[in-house]
Amino acid sequence: MSTGLDITVPTTEATPFTRLDAVVIGAGITGMYQLYKMRELGLNVRAYETGSGVGGTWYWNRYPGARVDSQAEIYNYWISEELYKAWKPSERFPAQPETEAWLNFVADQLDLRKDIQLNTRIVSAHYQEDTGRWDVRTADGEHIDTRFLLTCCGPLSAPLINRFPGQESFRGEVHHTGLWPKAGVDVKGKRVAVVGTGATGIQVIQSMAPEVALLKVFVRTPQYMVPLKNPKYSQADWDHWTSRFHETKQRVRSTFAGFDFDFANKPWAELTPSERTRILEKFWAEGSLSMWLATFPEIFFDEKIGEVVSEFVREKMRERLRHDPDLCRVLIPTRHTFGTHRVPLENGYLEVYLRDNVEAVDCRASPIERIVPEGIQTADGRIHDVDVIVLAVGYDAGTGGLARIDIRGRGGRSLKELWQKDIRTAMGFQVHGYPNLFMTTAPLAPSAALCNVPTCAQQQVDWIVGCVDYARRNGKKVIEATKEFEDAWVRHHDELASATLLSKTNSWYMGANVEGKPRRLVAYAGGVGAYNSQCDEEAAKGYPGFAMR
């Protein structure tokens, strides 16, 4: 069986022992910015990246159809107007190759490569209480001694690979979308199974359908979706956005989800049914995540209002499925309301199921039981013969990237074991008992679940850099979140989360896709603007929730 699922880390010629001020784990959009900002402080810092290139998400996720779902003008760095202006995106929502190329361009413009070590996987990081430093080890035996450990692993970087019994027996190819081969996968004229219909699965399905002989889509949790509008960008378009650079930079840090749009309508109760419909039609036509994150905030709190909006979207879906009763039953969600799961953008996804070579397999009626040499066996005993299996089954969100590293704090306490019992952080930046370990887009902070990642990543890095700089200027070498502050943040986070419908759904937002994972909303539900205000307040007071010595 060829799986394409193993990450091979080539041996590098590295110094066996390295002493640094700071280690950055990851060289994606967050890690690159963290490296840049730490260098600005004058620290001796290096970023370590498992892959053979920079880009993080956009290095690993090469599957057909991969593209951003934030507009290019805000899926960006806010380092300088000059850097922003220098790269003109070709369209509103660029595809993976262009996004990866842009990140490589940034790495060159900022001269980051000299401080990035590729093909290097961090396997352990142990805090040394006698020195107040971290002992970090790589897969190829390098030993690094560092004052600060800065994890930029990404909230969606630990793919769920071995999901089904018998997977190793399959005679064909198995590929997870998050570990897609750089050389691509030849599916032309083949029988292909796609397992999963979230944002990634939808992109794969709509891209592969015209190429394959047969496409079987295994649908367990159908999703609401919004048709993507993706116009090309001219130089005049980009000049317009460049002229608004400073305005947009400030705006994205104050909105609910880090976009340049926000909830701005009258409260639902003050609108007539026809006014509500007009608003929904307006945002539906915009073809972006504004349909989710700029219509009515009540969809996150009031199930009745959520149901009205859901029915609006369902009817749009029924029309595109030509009211086919079987397709509507399998592909239109009824068990959760619009916005309580990640809302995908799509381009012709539903029409795929009208093709003769595409079959939707209802996994609610007959779940996948196991993978057999011929393909996939469902609970009804049916064997679905295929040549290629594509796993679009998601990630261990928030915690998974860090849990793959043996991180041990004071007293040798394992972070992985702690989070297996209780997922907790202080503002998403630190965990009590792990001094000088700083995290970004981590649990209990804004992240991919409810935020335009470049917005929340840069804000969080800026806060970390400010905290480290404050400590250094005051002669402090160790920074650690207090137990009291961490407890207070967890309570605050849970109070906000429990008031939303997000906490009542079974999705990766709540860790429901990983067996045994503690239930807690992985992302902060209070919004990016409110979170930023609290971060600013903590900094203005001298970081009282973070003990320094």
PDB file of C-alpha atoms in Angstrom, residues 172-311:
ATOM      1  CA  GLY A 172      -4.351   1.705  -3.696  1.00  0.00           C
ATOM      2  CA  GLU A 173      -3.153   5.102  -2.517  1.00  0.00           C
ATOM      3  CA  VAL A 174      -4.271   6.952   0.625  1.00  0.00           C
ATOM      4  CA  HIS A 175      -3.552  10.672   0.940  1.00  0.00           C
ATOM      5  CA  HIS A 176      -4.457  13.137   3.677  1.00  0.00           C
ATOM      6  CA  THR A 177      -5.136  16.596   2.300  1.00  0.00           C
ATOM      7  CA  GLY A 178      -2.811  18.145   4.890  1.00  0.00           C
ATOM      8  CA  LEU A 179       0.135  16.034   3.687  1.00  0.00           C
ATOM      9  CA  TRP A 180      -0.428  16.216  -0.039  1.00  0.00           C
ATOM     10  CA  PRO A 181       2.604  15.138  -2.112  1.00  0.00           C
ATOM     11  CA  LYS A 182       4.497  17.979  -3.747  1.00  0.00           C
ATOM     12  CA  ALA A 183       4.502  16.052  -7.019  1.00  0.00           C
ATOM     13  CA  GLY A 184       0.713  15.784  -6.883  1.00  0.00           C
ATOM     14  CA  VAL A 185      -1.525  12.728  -7.189  1.00  0.00           C
ATOM     15  CA  ASP A 186      -2.632  11.352 -10.539  1.00  0.00           C
ATOM     16  CA  VAL A 187      -6.394  10.784 -10.321  1.00  0.00           C
ATOM     17  CA  LYS A 188      -7.267  11.177 -13.985  1.00  0.00           C
ATOM     18  CA  GLY A 189      -9.563   8.375 -15.068  1.00  0.00           C
ATOM     19  CA  LYS A 190      -9.420   6.703 -11.644  1.00  0.00           C
ATOM     20  CA  ARG A 191     -12.015   5.772  -9.051  1.00  0.00           C
ATOM     21  CA  VAL A 192     -11.585   8.113  -6.096  1.00  0.00           C
ATOM     22  CA  ALA A 193     -13.139   8.246  -2.630  1.00  0.00           C
ATOM     23  CA  VAL A 194     -13.163  11.496  -0.677  1.00  0.00           C
ATOM     24  CA  VAL A 195     -13.911  11.141   3.028  1.00  0.00           C
ATOM     25  CA  GLY A 196     -15.044  14.414   4.567  1.00  0.00           C
ATOM     26  CA  THR A 197     -17.064  17.413   3.402  1.00  0.00           C
ATOM     27  CA  GLY A 198     -15.696  20.291   5.437  1.00  0.00           C
ATOM     28  CA  ALA A 199     -13.989  23.306   3.885  1.00  0.00           C
ATOM     29  CA  THR A 200     -11.071  21.225   2.603  1.00  0.00           C
ATOM     30  CA  GLY A 201     -13.173  18.334   1.350  1.00  0.00           C
ATOM     31  CA  ILE A 202     -15.404  20.698  -0.593  1.00  0.00           C
ATOM     32  CA  GLN A 203     -12.417  22.260  -2.359  1.00  0.00           C
ATOM     33  CA  VAL A 204     -11.056  18.828  -3.291  1.00  0.00           C
ATOM     34  CA  ILE A 205     -14.399  17.458  -4.467  1.00  0.00           C
ATOM     35  CA  GLN A 206     -15.294  20.337  -6.766  1.00  0.00           C
ATOM     36  CA  SER A 207     -11.783  20.265  -8.272  1.00  0.00           C
ATOM     37  CA  MET A 208     -11.452  16.512  -8.803  1.00  0.00           C
ATOM     38  CA  ALA A 209     -14.916  15.684 -10.129  1.00  0.00           C
ATOM     39  CA  PRO A 210     -14.249  16.572 -13.792  1.00  0.00           C
ATOM     40  CA  GLU A 211     -11.015  14.535 -13.886  1.00  0.00           C
ATOM     41  CA  VAL A 212     -11.915  11.209 -12.320  1.00  0.00           C
ATOM     42  CA  ALA A 213     -13.785   8.222 -13.712  1.00  0.00           C
ATOM     43  CA  LEU A 214     -15.788   7.876 -10.493  1.00  0.00           C
ATOM     44  CA  LEU A 215     -15.966  10.047  -7.391  1.00  0.00           C
ATOM     45  CA  LYS A 216     -17.534   8.666  -4.229  1.00  0.00           C
ATOM     46  CA  VAL A 217     -18.031  11.278  -1.530  1.00  0.00           C
ATOM     47  CA  PHE A 218     -18.560   9.926   1.981  1.00  0.00           C
ATOM     48  CA  VAL A 219     -20.787  12.436   3.764  1.00  0.00           C
ATOM     49  CA  ARG A 220     -21.201  12.246   7.529  1.00  0.00           C
ATOM     50  CA  THR A 221     -21.753  15.898   8.430  1.00  0.00           C
ATOM     51  CA  PRO A 222     -23.135  17.980   5.548  1.00  0.00           C
ATOM     52  CA  GLN A 223     -22.253  21.659   5.662  1.00  0.00           C
ATOM     53  CA  TYR A 224     -23.867  24.978   4.936  1.00  0.00           C
ATOM     54  CA  MET A 225     -21.804  26.889   2.400  1.00  0.00           C
ATOM     55  CA  VAL A 226     -21.542  30.190   0.592  1.00  0.00           C
ATOM     56  CA  PRO A 227     -20.768  30.551  -3.148  1.00  0.00           C
ATOM     57  CA  LEU A 228     -17.372  32.185  -3.581  1.00  0.00           C
ATOM     58  CA  LYS A 229     -17.059  35.304  -5.739  1.00  0.00           C
ATOM     59  CA  ASN A 230     -13.453  35.509  -6.894  1.00  0.00           C
ATOM     60  CA  PRO A 231     -12.794  38.401  -9.282  1.00  0.00           C
ATOM     61  CA  LYS A 232      -9.360  39.013 -10.764  1.00  0.00           C
ATOM     62  CA  TYR A 233      -7.405  41.931  -9.301  1.00  0.00           C
ATOM     63  CA  SER A 234      -5.988  44.607 -11.570  1.00  0.00           C
ATOM     64  CA  GLN A 235      -3.173  46.955 -10.627  1.00  0.00           C
ATOM     65  CA  ALA A 236      -5.813  49.623 -10.047  1.00  0.00           C
ATOM     66  CA  ASP A 237      -7.585  47.314  -7.597  1.00  0.00           C
ATOM     67  CA  TRP A 238      -4.375  46.777  -5.651  1.00  0.00           C
ATOM     68  CA  ASP A 239      -3.529  50.478  -5.706  1.00  0.00           C
ATOM     69  CA  HIS A 240      -6.927  51.045  -4.085  1.00  0.00           C
ATOM     70  CA  TRP A 241      -6.168  48.595  -1.288  1.00  0.00           C
ATOM     71  CA  THR A 242      -2.659  49.953  -0.839  1.00  0.00           C
ATOM     72  CA  SER A 243      -4.110  53.438  -0.388  1.00  0.00           C
ATOM     73  CA  ARG A 244      -6.207  52.032   2.462  1.00  0.00           C
ATOM     74  CA  PHE A 245      -3.314  50.154   4.083  1.00  0.00           C
ATOM     75  CA  HIS A 246      -3.224  52.018   7.405  1.00  0.00           C
ATOM     76  CA  GLU A 247      -7.015  52.217   7.673  1.00  0.00           C
ATOM     77  CA  THR A 248      -7.450  48.491   7.004  1.00  0.00           C
ATOM     78  CA  LYS A 249      -4.594  47.560   9.341  1.00  0.00           C
ATOM     79  CA  GLN A 250      -6.388  49.270  12.220  1.00  0.00           C
ATOM     80  CA  ARG A 251      -9.829  48.009  11.280  1.00  0.00           C
ATOM     81  CA  VAL A 252      -9.041  44.297  11.138  1.00  0.00           C
ATOM     82  CA  ARG A 253      -7.771  44.392  14.715  1.00  0.00           C
ATOM     83  CA  SER A 254     -11.052  45.778  16.007  1.00  0.00           C
ATOM     84  CA  THR A 255     -13.638  43.560  14.295  1.00  0.00           C
ATOM     85  CA  PHE A 256     -15.132  40.341  15.623  1.00  0.00           C
ATOM     86  CA  ALA A 257     -13.159  37.979  13.392  1.00  0.00           C
ATOM     87  CA  GLY A 258     -10.197  39.996  12.148  1.00  0.00           C
ATOM     88  CA  PHE A 259     -11.730  40.779   8.751  1.00  0.00           C
ATOM     89  CA  ASP A 260     -12.426  44.212   7.305  1.00  0.00           C
ATOM     90  CA  PHE A 261     -16.150  43.624   7.770  1.00  0.00           C
ATOM     91  CA  ASP A 262     -18.138  43.263  10.967  1.00  0.00           C
ATOM     92  CA  PHE A 263     -21.660  42.931  12.330  1.00  0.00           C
ATOM     93  CA  ALA A 264     -23.231  46.303  11.584  1.00  0.00           C
ATOM     94  CA  ASN A 265     -26.922  45.665  11.004  1.00  0.00           C
ATOM     95  CA  LYS A 266     -29.766  46.608  13.304  1.00  0.00           C
ATOM     96  CA  PRO A 267     -30.610  43.970  15.916  1.00  0.00           C
ATOM     97  CA  TRP A 268     -32.683  41.125  14.498  1.00  0.00           C
ATOM     98  CA  ALA A 269     -35.690  42.023  16.653  1.00  0.00           C
ATOM     99  CA  GLU A 270     -35.850  45.537  15.180  1.00  0.00           C
ATOM    100  CA  LEU A 271     -36.102  44.306  11.595  1.00  0.00           C
ATOM    101  CA  THR A 272     -39.101  43.082   9.649  1.00  0.00           C
ATOM    102  CA  PRO A 273     -38.921  39.683   7.930  1.00  0.00           C
ATOM    103  CA  SER A 274     -38.520  41.359   4.540  1.00  0.00           C
ATOM    104  CA  GLU A 275     -35.675  43.546   5.851  1.00  0.00           C
ATOM    105  CA  ARG A 276     -33.903  40.487   7.224  1.00  0.00           C
ATOM    106  CA  THR A 277     -34.235  38.724   3.896  1.00  0.00           C
ATOM    107  CA  ARG A 278     -32.855  41.743   2.030  1.00  0.00           C
ATOM    108  CA  ILE A 279     -29.814  41.766   4.295  1.00  0.00           C
ATOM    109  CA  LEU A 280     -29.240  38.041   3.832  1.00  0.00           C
ATOM    110  CA  GLU A 281     -29.555  38.359   0.056  1.00  0.00           C
ATOM    111  CA  LYS A 282     -27.079  41.229   0.049  1.00  0.00           C
ATOM    112  CA  PHE A 283     -24.414  39.311   1.945  1.00  0.00           C
ATOM    113  CA  TRP A 284     -25.105  36.094   0.046  1.00  0.00           C
ATOM    114  CA  ALA A 285     -24.335  37.961  -3.165  1.00  0.00           C
ATOM    115  CA  GLU A 286     -21.034  39.256  -1.793  1.00  0.00           C
ATOM    116  CA  GLY A 287     -19.562  35.757  -2.013  1.00  0.00           C
ATOM    117  CA  SER A 288     -17.342  35.871   1.068  1.00  0.00           C
ATOM    118  CA  LEU A 289     -17.370  34.947   4.739  1.00  0.00           C
ATOM    119  CA  SER A 290     -19.271  38.178   5.394  1.00  0.00           C
ATOM    120  CA  MET A 291     -22.414  36.051   5.033  1.00  0.00           C
ATOM    121  CA  TRP A 292     -21.276  34.350   8.242  1.00  0.00           C
ATOM    122  CA  LEU A 293     -19.391  37.058  10.104  1.00  0.00           C
ATOM    123  CA  ALA A 294     -21.144  40.298   9.163  1.00  0.00           C
ATOM    124  CA  THR A 295     -24.884  39.549   9.022  1.00  0.00           C
ATOM    125  CA  PHE A 296     -26.423  38.799  12.422  1.00  0.00           C
ATOM    126  CA  PRO A 297     -24.438  37.986  15.587  1.00  0.00           C
ATOM    127  CA  GLU A 298     -27.637  36.454  16.965  1.00  0.00           C
ATOM    128  CA  ILE A 299     -26.928  33.294  14.923  1.00  0.00           C
ATOM    129  CA  PHE A 300     -24.311  32.420  17.541  1.00  0.00           C
ATOM    130  CA  PHE A 301     -26.703  32.748  20.481  1.00  0.00           C
ATOM    131  CA  ASP A 302     -30.330  32.234  19.462  1.00  0.00           C
ATOM    132  CA  GLU A 303     -31.270  28.891  17.952  1.00  0.00           C
ATOM    133  CA  LYS A 304     -34.556  30.193  16.546  1.00  0.00           C
ATOM    134  CA  ILE A 305     -32.813  32.998  14.683  1.00  0.00           C
ATOM    135  CA  GLY A 306     -30.135  30.563  13.597  1.00  0.00           C
ATOM    136  CA  GLU A 307     -32.829  28.307  12.191  1.00  0.00           C
ATOM    137  CA  VAL A 308     -34.338  31.131  10.114  1.00  0.00           C
ATOM    138  CA  VAL A 309     -30.944  31.942   8.593  1.00  0.00           C
ATOM    139  CA  SER A 310     -30.261  28.237   8.117  1.00  0.00           C
ATOM    140  CA  GLU A 311     -33.484  27.786   6.191  1.00  0.00           C
TER     141      GLU A 311
END
